[in-house]
């Protein structure tokens, strides 16, 4: 119980989820305290099941079947459950003890029942619980090898009809459908376990096809059908290992499955997982089929991926390169992939050649994969070809005049000991850009950012005054120039504060308070604190209804 504290809940959830959890305290119902767990239903957008583990290996933990919780996060529903449990902390030890005693009593009672009594109890539950009856019927059919019954039941399990309105399973019903569909995996595994692996292979493939068809009509936002697809893949592999089917037929099916568009990655089957089943004969057929399919469609993603997997598994770097080279991206990305493959094979000269070729063959240097530019410059730097690296950076900056390209040009020019002259050429380009795009620049001229990055604040201020600048840039300019030119900075801060004062929202209030602190500093430097006091007093009077803003201002002595 010691791990269940408000501080731990806040640490696990984060400030945002913790605050949101406070609004769900009235939505918690059906709290059930077990020995080491607390469960409840929390009503949010849907009805969610939340569970807190009090004494896990890492201390307090939780699970919730809401979308955020299924991603592994400690959600607002868990916070609400934890706070609800803390509200009754005095009675929790007694409830946990009672839960232990109930579990022991139940186990003791069941252990004392005879076989006939247990069967009678089970039959009673079967009569009352239709889903339990169907699950057990399916298991029984699997064990006795009743293929017709199992096939029909699997079709029923994967049928979206009972859950679909207007032919589509909405999110609210997707979980129930997935829980039902999951039984198909157990049935197929049961066939393998009862010595009928050949039939299990057939039904696994049928189930994959049915699931792939169903997923198109299900809101699978939580990815449950993907988990079922992976389960079917595992059941198929286990069945193949048990039955040892014809390797040529299996290889052909695997290639067809990998290249087909029906499954679309739902099962995640990797043909190489079947290497022990296929043997040399089957692997040879697998490779031949993959090569044939790739030759028919050299630009197909699935064909390329399968060929690469097989080539890499066989250590055939040249085959990997051949696959990549058959479909080169116009921005040089594929050339970079090939260069890295050659690096792995310790063929550095060829890797450099491919990287250079990638830059040479790029249709638009402004759209080149910047990772290729970085890679090539790093190769030149490692071999002291600094002038070549500078040329690449200069050309790239000329085509793509961004702050990042400017920074990279500066680093290369400094390494080559020629930055002053290079800087002037680069700034001339940026000045021309600033003049040409003065009216429609979205985020302010790069010239201002470049000068700020060079710590040339005076030149940046002059450029911003002449060509205009974005508010983001003016704020940075004011921050950097405040010590030397407080009056100019004050004018900027006052202008930026005005529209913020008309807006609402905590993030806006944080920005406004930061600017107010800067305004106060400017007045102190100018020796006009009374003017600041008058300004803040007027602001408080006008904005007094914004309680969160007033609280933030109080915290900072404003």
Coordinates of C-alpha atoms in Angstrom, one line a residue:
X1 CA 0.0 0.0 0.0
X2 CA 3.0 2.3 0.6
X3 CA 3.5 2.7 -3.2
X4 CA 0.0 4.1 -3.7
X5 CA 0.5 7.8 -3.0
X6 CA -0.6 11.0 -4.7
X7 CA 3.1 11.8 -5.5
X8 CA 3.6 8.4 -7.2
X9 CA 0.4 8.8 -9.2
X10 CA 1.5 12.2 -10.4
X11 CA 5.0 10.9 -11.2
X12 CA 3.6 8.0 -13.2
X13 CA 0.9 9.9 -15.0
X14 CA 2.6 13.2 -15.6
X15 CA 1.1 16.6 -14.7
X16 CA -1.4 16.7 -17.6
X17 CA -2.9 13.2 -17.1
X18 CA -2.9 13.7 -13.3
X19 CA -4.9 16.9 -13.6
X20 CA -7.3 15.3 -16.1
X21 CA -7.8 12.4 -13.7
X22 CA -9.1 14.7 -11.1
X23 CA -12.1 15.3 -13.3
X24 CA -12.9 11.6 -13.4
X25 CA -13.4 10.8 -9.7
X26 CA -17.1 10.6 -10.1
X27 CA -16.8 8.3 -13.1
X28 CA -15.2 5.4 -11.1
X29 CA -17.5 2.5 -10.2
X30 CA -17.4 -1.1 -9.2
X31 CA -14.1 -0.8 -7.3
X32 CA -12.9 -4.3 -6.3
X33 CA -9.9 -4.7 -4.0
X34 CA -7.8 -7.8 -4.4
X35 CA -4.8 -9.0 -2.6
X36 CA -2.3 -6.9 -4.6
X37 CA -4.6 -5.3 -7.2
X38 CA -7.4 -2.8 -7.4
X39 CA -9.8 -2.9 -10.3
X40 CA -12.7 -0.8 -11.4
X41 CA -14.7 0.5 -14.3
X42 CA -14.1 4.1 -15.3
X43 CA -16.6 5.8 -17.6
X44 CA -15.0 8.1 -20.1
X45 CA -15.6 8.3 -23.9
X46 CA -16.4 4.6 -23.5
X47 CA -16.5 2.3 -20.5
X48 CA -12.9 1.3 -19.6
X49 CA -11.5 -1.3 -17.3
X50 CA -8.7 -0.1 -15.1
X51 CA -6.4 -2.1 -12.8
X52 CA -3.7 -0.9 -10.4
X53 CA -1.0 -3.3 -9.3
X54 CA 0.2 -2.2 -5.9
X55 CA 3.3 -4.3 -5.4
X56 CA 4.8 -5.2 -8.8
X57 CA 8.5 -5.6 -9.5
X58 CA 8.7 -1.8 -10.2
X59 CA 6.3 -0.7 -7.5
X60 CA 3.0 0.9 -8.4
X61 CA 1.8 0.1 -11.9
X62 CA -1.4 0.1 -13.9
X63 CA -3.2 -1.1 -17.0
X64 CA -6.2 0.4 -18.7
X65 CA -7.9 -0.6 -21.9
X66 CA -8.5 3.0 -23.1
X67 CA -6.5 3.9 -26.3
X68 CA -3.9 5.9 -24.3
X69 CA -3.5 3.1 -21.7
X70 CA -3.1 0.4 -24.3
X71 CA 0.0 2.3 -25.6
X72 CA 1.6 1.6 -22.2
X73 CA 0.8 5.0 -20.6
X74 CA -0.4 5.6 -17.1
X75 CA -3.7 7.3 -18.1
X76 CA -6.2 9.6 -16.4
X77 CA -8.5 6.7 -15.7
X78 CA -5.8 5.0 -13.6
X79 CA -5.2 8.3 -11.8
X80 CA -8.9 8.5 -10.9
X81 CA -8.9 4.9 -9.7
X82 CA -5.8 5.5 -7.6
X83 CA -7.3 8.6 -6.0
X84 CA -10.6 6.8 -5.3
X85 CA -8.6 4.0 -3.6
X86 CA -6.6 6.6 -1.5
X87 CA -9.9 8.1 -0.3
X88 CA -10.6 4.8 1.4
X89 CA -7.0 4.1 2.4
X90 CA -8.0 3.2 6.0
X91 CA -10.0 0.3 4.9
X92 CA -7.7 -1.0 2.2
X93 CA -5.6 -3.4 4.4
X94 CA -8.8 -5.0 5.7
X95 CA -10.2 -5.3 2.2
X96 CA -7.0 -6.9 0.9
X97 CA -7.0 -9.4 3.8
X98 CA -10.6 -10.2 3.0
X99 CA -9.7 -10.8 -0.7
X100 CA -6.9 -13.2 0.3
X101 CA -9.3 -15.1 2.5
X102 CA -11.9 -15.3 -0.2
X103 CA -9.4 -16.6 -2.7
X104 CA -8.2 -19.2 -0.2
X105 CA -11.7 -20.3 0.6
X106 CA -12.6 -20.7 -3.1
X107 CA -9.5 -22.6 -3.9
X108 CA -10.1 -24.9 -0.9
X109 CA -13.7 -25.5 -1.8
X110 CA -12.9 -26.3 -5.4
X111 CA -10.1 -28.6 -4.4
X112 CA -12.4 -30.6 -2.1
X113 CA -15.0 -31.2 -4.9
X114 CA -15.1 -34.6 -6.6
X115 CA -14.8 -35.0 -10.3
X116 CA -18.6 -35.4 -10.7
X117 CA -19.2 -32.3 -8.6
X118 CA -16.7 -30.3 -10.6
X119 CA -18.4 -31.5 -13.9
X120 CA -21.8 -30.5 -12.5
X121 CA -20.5 -27.1 -11.6
X122 CA -18.9 -26.7 -15.1
X123 CA -22.1 -27.8 -16.8
X124 CA -24.1 -25.3 -14.8
X125 CA -21.8 -22.5 -16.0
X126 CA -22.0 -23.7 -19.6
X127 CA -25.7 -23.5 -19.4
X128 CA -25.6 -20.0 -18.2
X129 CA -22.7 -18.6 -20.2
X130 CA -23.1 -19.0 -24.0
X131 CA -19.6 -17.7 -24.8
X132 CA -18.0 -20.2 -22.4
X133 CA -20.0 -23.0 -24.0
X134 CA -18.9 -22.0 -27.5
X135 CA -15.3 -21.8 -26.4
X136 CA -15.4 -25.2 -24.9
X137 CA -17.3 -26.7 -27.9
X138 CA -14.6 -25.4 -30.2
X139 CA -11.8 -26.8 -28.0
X140 CA -13.6 -30.2 -28.0
X141 CA -14.0 -30.1 -31.8
X142 CA -10.3 -29.3 -32.1
X143 CA -9.2 -32.1 -29.9
X144 CA -11.2 -34.7 -31.6
X145 CA -10.2 -33.4 -35.1
X146 CA -13.7 -32.5 -36.2
X147 CA -12.4 -30.3 -39.1
X148 CA -15.8 -29.4 -40.5
X149 CA -17.0 -28.1 -37.1
X150 CA -13.8 -26.2 -36.4
X151 CA -13.8 -24.6 -39.9
X152 CA -17.5 -23.5 -39.6
X153 CA -16.8 -22.2 -36.1
X154 CA -13.8 -20.2 -37.2
X155 CA -15.8 -18.6 -39.9
X156 CA -18.4 -17.7 -37.3
X157 CA -15.7 -16.3 -35.0
X158 CA -14.3 -14.0 -37.8
X159 CA -17.6 -12.9 -39.1
X160 CA -18.2 -9.2 -38.4
X161 CA -21.9 -9.5 -38.9
X162 CA -23.1 -9.7 -35.3
X163 CA -21.0 -6.6 -34.4
X164 CA -21.4 -4.4 -37.5
X165 CA -24.0 -1.8 -38.0
X166 CA -24.3 -0.8 -41.7
X167 CA -21.5 -3.2 -42.5
X168 CA -18.8 -1.7 -40.2
X169 CA -17.6 -2.5 -36.7
X170 CA -17.3 0.8 -34.8
X171 CA -14.7 1.4 -32.1
X172 CA -17.1 0.7 -29.3
X173 CA -17.7 -2.9 -30.6
X174 CA -14.2 -3.7 -31.9
X175 CA -13.0 -5.1 -28.6
X176 CA -15.8 -7.6 -28.3
X177 CA -15.2 -8.7 -31.9
X178 CA -11.5 -9.1 -31.3
X179 CA -12.1 -11.1 -28.1
X180 CA -14.3 -13.4 -30.1
X181 CA -11.9 -13.6 -33.1
X182 CA -9.0 -14.5 -30.7
X183 CA -10.7 -17.9 -30.1
X184 CA -9.8 -18.9 -33.7
X185 CA -6.1 -18.9 -32.8
X186 CA -6.7 -21.2 -29.8
X187 CA -8.8 -23.6 -32.0
X188 CA -6.0 -23.8 -34.6
X189 CA -3.4 -24.4 -31.9
X190 CA -5.6 -27.0 -30.5
X191 CA -5.7 -28.9 -33.8
X192 CA -1.8 -29.0 -33.8
X193 CA -1.7 -30.1 -30.2
X194 CA -4.1 -33.0 -31.0
X195 CA -1.9 -34.3 -33.8
X196 CA -3.8 -32.7 -36.7
X197 CA -1.2 -30.1 -37.8
X198 CA -1.9 -30.6 -41.5
X199 CA -5.5 -29.4 -40.9
X200 CA -4.2 -26.6 -38.7
X201 CA -2.1 -25.3 -41.6
X202 CA -5.1 -25.2 -43.9
X203 CA -7.3 -23.5 -41.3
X204 CA -4.6 -21.0 -40.3
X205 CA -4.4 -19.8 -43.9
X206 CA -8.1 -19.6 -44.3
X207 CA -8.3 -17.6 -41.0
X208 CA -5.6 -15.2 -42.2
X209 CA -7.6 -14.5 -45.3
X210 CA -10.9 -14.0 -43.4
X211 CA -9.2 -11.7 -40.9
X212 CA -7.6 -9.6 -43.6
X213 CA -11.0 -9.2 -45.2
X214 CA -12.6 -8.3 -41.9
X215 CA -10.0 -5.7 -40.9
X216 CA -11.2 -3.5 -43.7
X217 CA -14.5 -3.1 -41.9
X218 CA -13.3 -2.8 -38.3
X219 CA -12.2 0.3 -36.4
X220 CA -9.0 -1.4 -35.1
X221 CA -7.5 1.8 -33.6
X222 CA -6.1 -0.2 -30.6
X223 CA -4.4 -2.8 -32.9
X224 CA -6.1 -5.8 -31.4
X225 CA -6.6 -7.5 -34.8
X226 CA -2.9 -7.1 -35.5
X227 CA -2.3 -9.1 -32.4
X228 CA -4.7 -11.8 -33.6
X229 CA -2.9 -11.8 -37.0
X230 CA 0.4 -12.3 -35.3
X231 CA -1.2 -15.2 -33.3
X232 CA -2.4 -16.8 -36.5
X233 CA 1.1 -16.5 -37.9
X234 CA 2.6 -18.2 -34.9
X235 CA 0.0 -21.0 -35.0
X236 CA 0.7 -21.5 -38.7
X237 CA 4.5 -21.8 -38.1
X238 CA 4.0 -24.2 -35.2
X239 CA 1.7 -26.3 -37.4
X240 CA 4.3 -26.3 -40.2
X241 CA 7.0 -27.4 -37.8
X242 CA 4.8 -30.2 -36.6
X243 CA 3.5 -31.4 -40.0
X244 CA 6.6 -30.8 -42.2
X245 CA 4.6 -29.9 -45.4
X246 CA 6.0 -30.1 -48.9
X247 CA 8.8 -27.5 -48.9
X248 CA 8.1 -26.4 -52.5
X249 CA 4.5 -25.8 -51.8
X250 CA 5.2 -24.0 -48.6
X251 CA 7.9 -21.8 -50.2
X252 CA 5.5 -20.8 -53.0
X253 CA 2.8 -20.0 -50.5
X254 CA 5.1 -17.9 -48.4
X255 CA 6.2 -15.8 -51.4
X256 CA 2.6 -15.4 -52.5
X257 CA 1.6 -14.3 -49.0
X258 CA 4.5 -11.9 -48.6
X259 CA 3.8 -10.3 -52.0
X260 CA 0.0 -10.4 -51.9
X261 CA -2.0 -7.3 -51.0
X262 CA -4.7 -9.1 -49.1
X263 CA -2.8 -9.6 -45.8
X264 CA -1.1 -6.1 -46.0
X265 CA 1.3 -6.9 -43.1
X266 CA -1.5 -8.0 -40.7
X267 CA 0.2 -11.3 -39.8
X268 CA 3.8 -10.1 -40.0
X269 CA 5.0 -13.4 -41.4
X270 CA 8.7 -13.5 -42.2
X271 CA 9.5 -16.3 -44.7
X272 CA 13.0 -16.7 -43.1
X273 CA 11.3 -17.9 -39.9
X274 CA 10.5 -21.0 -41.8
X275 CA 14.1 -21.9 -42.8
X276 CA 14.2 -24.9 -40.5
X277 CA 11.0 -26.2 -42.1
X278 CA 11.9 -25.4 -45.7
X279 CA 15.4 -26.9 -45.6
X280 CA 17.8 -26.4 -48.5
X281 CA 15.3 -27.5 -51.2
X282 CA 12.5 -25.2 -50.0
X283 CA 14.9 -22.2 -49.4
X284 CA 16.1 -22.6 -53.0
X285 CA 12.5 -22.4 -54.3
X286 CA 11.9 -19.5 -52.0
X287 CA 14.8 -17.5 -53.5
X288 CA 14.0 -18.5 -57.0
X289 CA 10.4 -17.4 -56.6
X290 CA 11.4 -14.1 -54.9
X291 CA 13.9 -13.3 -57.7
X292 CA 11.3 -14.1 -60.4
X293 CA 8.7 -11.9 -58.7
X294 CA 11.2 -9.0 -58.3
X295 CA 12.3 -9.2 -62.0
X296 CA 8.6 -8.8 -62.9
X297 CA 8.2 -5.7 -60.7
X298 CA 11.5 -4.2 -59.7
X299 CA 9.9 -1.1 -58.1
X300 CA 7.4 -3.0 -56.0
X301 CA 7.9 -2.4 -52.3
X302 CA 7.0 -5.9 -51.2
X303 CA 9.2 -7.5 -53.9
X304 CA 12.2 -5.3 -53.0
X305 CA 11.8 -6.0 -49.3
X306 CA 11.6 -9.7 -49.7
X307 CA 14.6 -9.7 -52.0
X308 CA 16.6 -7.6 -49.6
X309 CA 15.7 -9.9 -46.6
X310 CA 16.8 -13.0 -48.5
X311 CA 20.0 -11.3 -49.8
X312 CA 21.0 -10.0 -46.4
X313 CA 20.3 -13.3 -44.8
X314 CA 22.6 -15.0 -47.3
X315 CA 25.3 -12.3 -46.8
X316 CA 25.0 -11.3 -50.5
X317 CA 25.8 -7.6 -50.5
X318 CA 25.9 -7.4 -54.3
X319 CA 22.4 -8.8 -54.5
X320 CA 21.2 -6.2 -52.0
X321 CA 22.8 -3.4 -54.0
X322 CA 21.3 -4.8 -57.2
X323 CA 17.8 -4.6 -55.7
X324 CA 18.4 -1.0 -54.5
X325 CA 20.0 0.2 -57.7
X326 CA 17.1 -1.0 -59.8
X327 CA 14.9 1.7 -58.3
X328 CA 17.0 4.8 -57.3
X329 CA 15.2 7.6 -55.6
X330 CA 15.6 11.0 -57.3
X331 CA 16.7 12.7 -54.0
X332 CA 19.7 10.4 -53.5
X333 CA 18.3 8.5 -50.5
X334 CA 18.8 5.1 -52.2
X335 CA 22.4 5.9 -53.0
X336 CA 22.9 6.6 -49.3
X337 CA 21.4 3.2 -48.4
X338 CA 23.7 1.5 -50.8
X339 CA 26.7 3.4 -49.5
X340 CA 25.9 2.2 -46.0
X341 CA 25.5 -1.4 -47.1
X342 CA 29.0 -1.2 -48.6
X343 CA 30.3 0.4 -45.4
X344 CA 29.0 -2.6 -43.5
X345 CA 30.9 -4.9 -46.0
X346 CA 34.0 -2.7 -45.5
X347 CA 34.1 -1.6 -49.1
X348 CA 34.6 2.1 -48.3
X349 CA 35.9 3.2 -51.7
X350 CA 32.7 1.9 -53.4
X351 CA 30.6 3.4 -50.7
X352 CA 32.2 6.8 -51.4
X353 CA 31.6 6.4 -55.1
X354 CA 27.9 5.7 -54.5
X355 CA 27.5 8.7 -52.2
X356 CA 29.2 11.0 -54.7
X357 CA 27.0 9.5 -57.5
X358 CA 23.9 10.2 -55.4
X359 CA 24.7 13.9 -55.1
X360 CA 25.6 14.1 -58.8
X361 CA 22.4 12.4 -60.0
X362 CA 20.0 14.3 -57.7
X363 CA 17.6 16.2 -59.9
X364 CA 17.0 19.0 -57.5
X365 CA 19.8 19.9 -55.1
X366 CA 17.3 21.8 -52.9
X367 CA 15.4 18.6 -52.4
X368 CA 18.3 16.3 -51.9
X369 CA 18.3 13.9 -48.9
X370 CA 20.2 16.0 -46.4
X371 CA 21.5 12.8 -44.7
X372 CA 23.3 12.0 -48.0
X373 CA 25.0 15.5 -47.9
X374 CA 26.0 15.0 -44.3
X375 CA 27.3 11.5 -45.1
X376 CA 29.4 12.6 -48.0
X377 CA 30.9 15.6 -46.1
X378 CA 31.8 13.3 -43.2
X379 CA 33.6 10.9 -45.6
X380 CA 35.5 13.9 -47.0
X381 CA 36.4 15.1 -43.5
X382 CA 37.7 11.7 -42.4
X383 CA 40.2 11.8 -45.4
X384 CA 41.2 15.4 -44.9
X385 CA 39.4 16.5 -48.2
X386 CA 38.2 19.7 -46.5
X387 CA 37.9 21.7 -49.7
X388 CA 35.6 19.0 -51.2
X389 CA 33.4 19.0 -48.1
X390 CA 33.3 22.8 -48.3
X391 CA 32.3 22.7 -52.0
X392 CA 29.4 20.3 -51.2
X393 CA 28.2 22.5 -48.3
X394 CA 28.5 25.6 -50.5
X395 CA 26.5 24.1 -53.3
X396 CA 23.9 22.7 -51.0
X397 CA 23.5 26.1 -49.2
X398 CA 23.2 27.8 -52.6
X399 CA 20.3 25.6 -53.5
X400 CA 18.7 25.4 -50.1
X401 CA 19.2 28.6 -48.1
X402 CA 18.1 27.5 -44.7
X403 CA 19.6 28.2 -41.3
X404 CA 20.7 24.6 -41.0
X405 CA 22.5 24.8 -44.3
X406 CA 24.1 28.0 -43.3
X407 CA 25.3 26.5 -40.0
X408 CA 26.8 23.5 -41.9
X409 CA 28.5 25.8 -44.4
X410 CA 30.0 27.8 -41.5
X411 CA 31.4 24.6 -39.9
X412 CA 32.9 23.4 -43.1
X413 CA 34.4 26.8 -43.9
X414 CA 35.9 27.1 -40.4
X415 CA 37.5 23.7 -40.8
X416 CA 39.0 24.9 -44.1
X417 CA 40.0 28.2 -42.4
X418 CA 38.1 30.4 -44.9
X419 CA 34.9 31.4 -43.1
X420 CA 35.1 35.3 -43.3
X421 CA 35.1 35.3 -47.1
X422 CA 32.6 32.4 -47.3
X423 CA 30.4 34.2 -44.9
X424 CA 30.1 37.3 -46.9
X425 CA 29.1 35.4 -50.0
X426 CA 26.5 33.5 -48.0
X427 CA 25.1 36.6 -46.5
X428 CA 24.9 38.3 -49.9
X429 CA 22.6 35.5 -51.0
X430 CA 20.5 35.8 -47.9
X431 CA 20.2 39.5 -48.2
X432 CA 19.0 39.1 -51.8
X433 CA 16.4 36.6 -50.6
X434 CA 15.2 38.9 -47.8
X435 CA 14.7 41.8 -50.2
X436 CA 13.0 39.6 -52.8
X437 CA 10.6 37.9 -50.4
X438 CA 10.0 40.8 -48.0
X439 CA 6.2 40.8 -48.5
X440 CA 5.4 37.1 -48.2
X441 CA 8.0 35.5 -45.9
X442 CA 6.2 33.0 -43.7
X443 CA 8.6 32.6 -40.7
X444 CA 10.9 35.6 -41.2
X445 CA 14.0 36.0 -43.4
X446 CA 16.8 33.4 -42.9
X447 CA 19.2 36.4 -42.9
X448 CA 18.0 37.4 -39.5
X449 CA 18.3 33.9 -38.1
X450 CA 21.8 33.5 -39.6
X451 CA 23.0 36.8 -38.1
X452 CA 21.6 35.9 -34.7
X453 CA 23.2 32.5 -34.9
X454 CA 26.5 34.3 -35.6
X455 CA 25.9 36.4 -32.5
X456 CA 26.0 39.5 -34.6
X457 CA 23.0 41.1 -32.9
X458 CA 23.5 44.7 -34.2
X459 CA 23.6 43.4 -37.8
X460 CA 20.6 41.2 -37.2
X461 CA 18.6 44.2 -35.7
X462 CA 19.5 46.3 -38.8
X463 CA 18.4 43.6 -41.1
X464 CA 15.1 43.0 -39.3
X465 CA 14.4 46.8 -39.4
X466 CA 15.2 47.0 -43.1
X467 CA 13.5 43.8 -44.4
X468 CA 11.1 42.9 -41.7
X469 CA 11.1 40.0 -39.3
X470 CA 8.8 37.4 -37.7
X471 CA 7.6 38.0 -34.2
X472 CA 9.7 35.0 -33.1
X473 CA 12.8 36.7 -34.5
X474 CA 11.9 40.0 -32.9
X475 CA 11.6 38.3 -29.5
X476 CA 15.0 36.7 -29.8
X477 CA 16.5 40.0 -31.0
X478 CA 15.0 41.8 -28.0
X479 CA 16.3 39.1 -25.6
X480 CA 19.8 39.3 -27.0
X481 CA 19.9 43.1 -27.3
X482 CA 18.2 44.1 -24.1
X483 CA 21.4 44.8 -22.1
X484 CA 22.8 47.1 -24.7
X485 CA 19.7 48.7 -26.2
X486 CA 16.9 48.4 -23.5
X487 CA 14.7 51.1 -25.1
X488 CA 14.6 49.3 -28.4
X489 CA 13.9 46.0 -26.7
X490 CA 11.2 47.5 -24.6
X491 CA 9.3 48.7 -27.7
X492 CA 9.4 45.2 -29.1
X493 CA 8.2 43.6 -25.8
X494 CA 5.3 46.1 -25.5
X495 CA 4.2 45.4 -29.1
X496 CA 4.4 41.6 -28.6
X497 CA 2.5 41.7 -25.2
X498 CA -0.5 43.6 -26.6
X499 CA -2.1 40.8 -28.7
X500 CA -1.2 38.2 -26.0
X501 CA -3.2 40.2 -23.4
X502 CA -6.3 39.7 -25.6
X503 CA -6.0 35.9 -25.7
X504 CA -6.7 33.2 -23.2
X505 CA -5.1 29.9 -22.2
X506 CA -2.4 28.8 -19.8
X507 CA 0.3 28.6 -22.5
X508 CA -0.6 32.2 -23.6
X509 CA -0.4 33.3 -20.0
X510 CA 3.1 31.8 -19.6
X511 CA 4.3 33.6 -22.7
X512 CA 2.8 36.9 -21.5
X513 CA 4.4 36.6 -18.0
X514 CA 7.8 35.9 -19.6
X515 CA 7.5 39.1 -21.7
X516 CA 6.3 41.1 -18.6
X517 CA 9.4 40.0 -16.8
X518 CA 11.5 41.2 -19.7
X519 CA 9.6 44.5 -19.8
X520 CA 10.3 45.0 -16.0
X521 CA 14.0 44.4 -16.7
X522 CA 14.1 47.0 -19.4
X523 CA 12.5 49.6 -17.2
X524 CA 15.0 48.8 -14.5
X525 CA 17.8 49.3 -16.9
X526 CA 16.2 52.6 -18.1
X527 CA 15.6 53.8 -14.5
X528 CA 11.8 54.0 -15.1
X529 CA 10.3 51.5 -12.6
X530 CA 7.3 53.7 -11.9
X531 CA 6.3 53.4 -15.6
X532 CA 6.4 49.7 -15.3
X533 CA 4.3 49.8 -12.1
X534 CA 1.7 51.9 -13.9
X535 CA 1.7 49.5 -16.9
X536 CA 1.2 46.4 -14.8
X537 CA -1.5 48.0 -12.7
X538 CA -3.5 48.9 -15.8
X539 CA -2.9 45.4 -17.2
X540 CA -4.2 43.8 -14.0
X541 CA -7.3 46.0 -14.0
X542 CA -8.1 45.1 -17.6
X543 CA -7.4 41.4 -17.2
X544 CA -8.6 40.8 -13.6
X545 CA -11.1 38.1 -14.7
X546 CA -8.3 35.8 -15.9
X547 CA -7.6 34.1 -12.6
X548 CA -4.8 31.9 -13.9
X549 CA -3.0 34.9 -15.4
X550 CA -3.4 36.7 -12.1
X551 CA -2.0 33.7 -10.2
X552 CA 1.0 33.5 -12.5
X553 CA 1.7 37.2 -12.2
X554 CA 1.5 36.9 -8.4
X555 CA 4.0 34.0 -8.4
X556 CA 6.5 36.2 -10.2
X557 CA 5.9 39.4 -8.2
X558 CA 4.3 41.2 -11.0

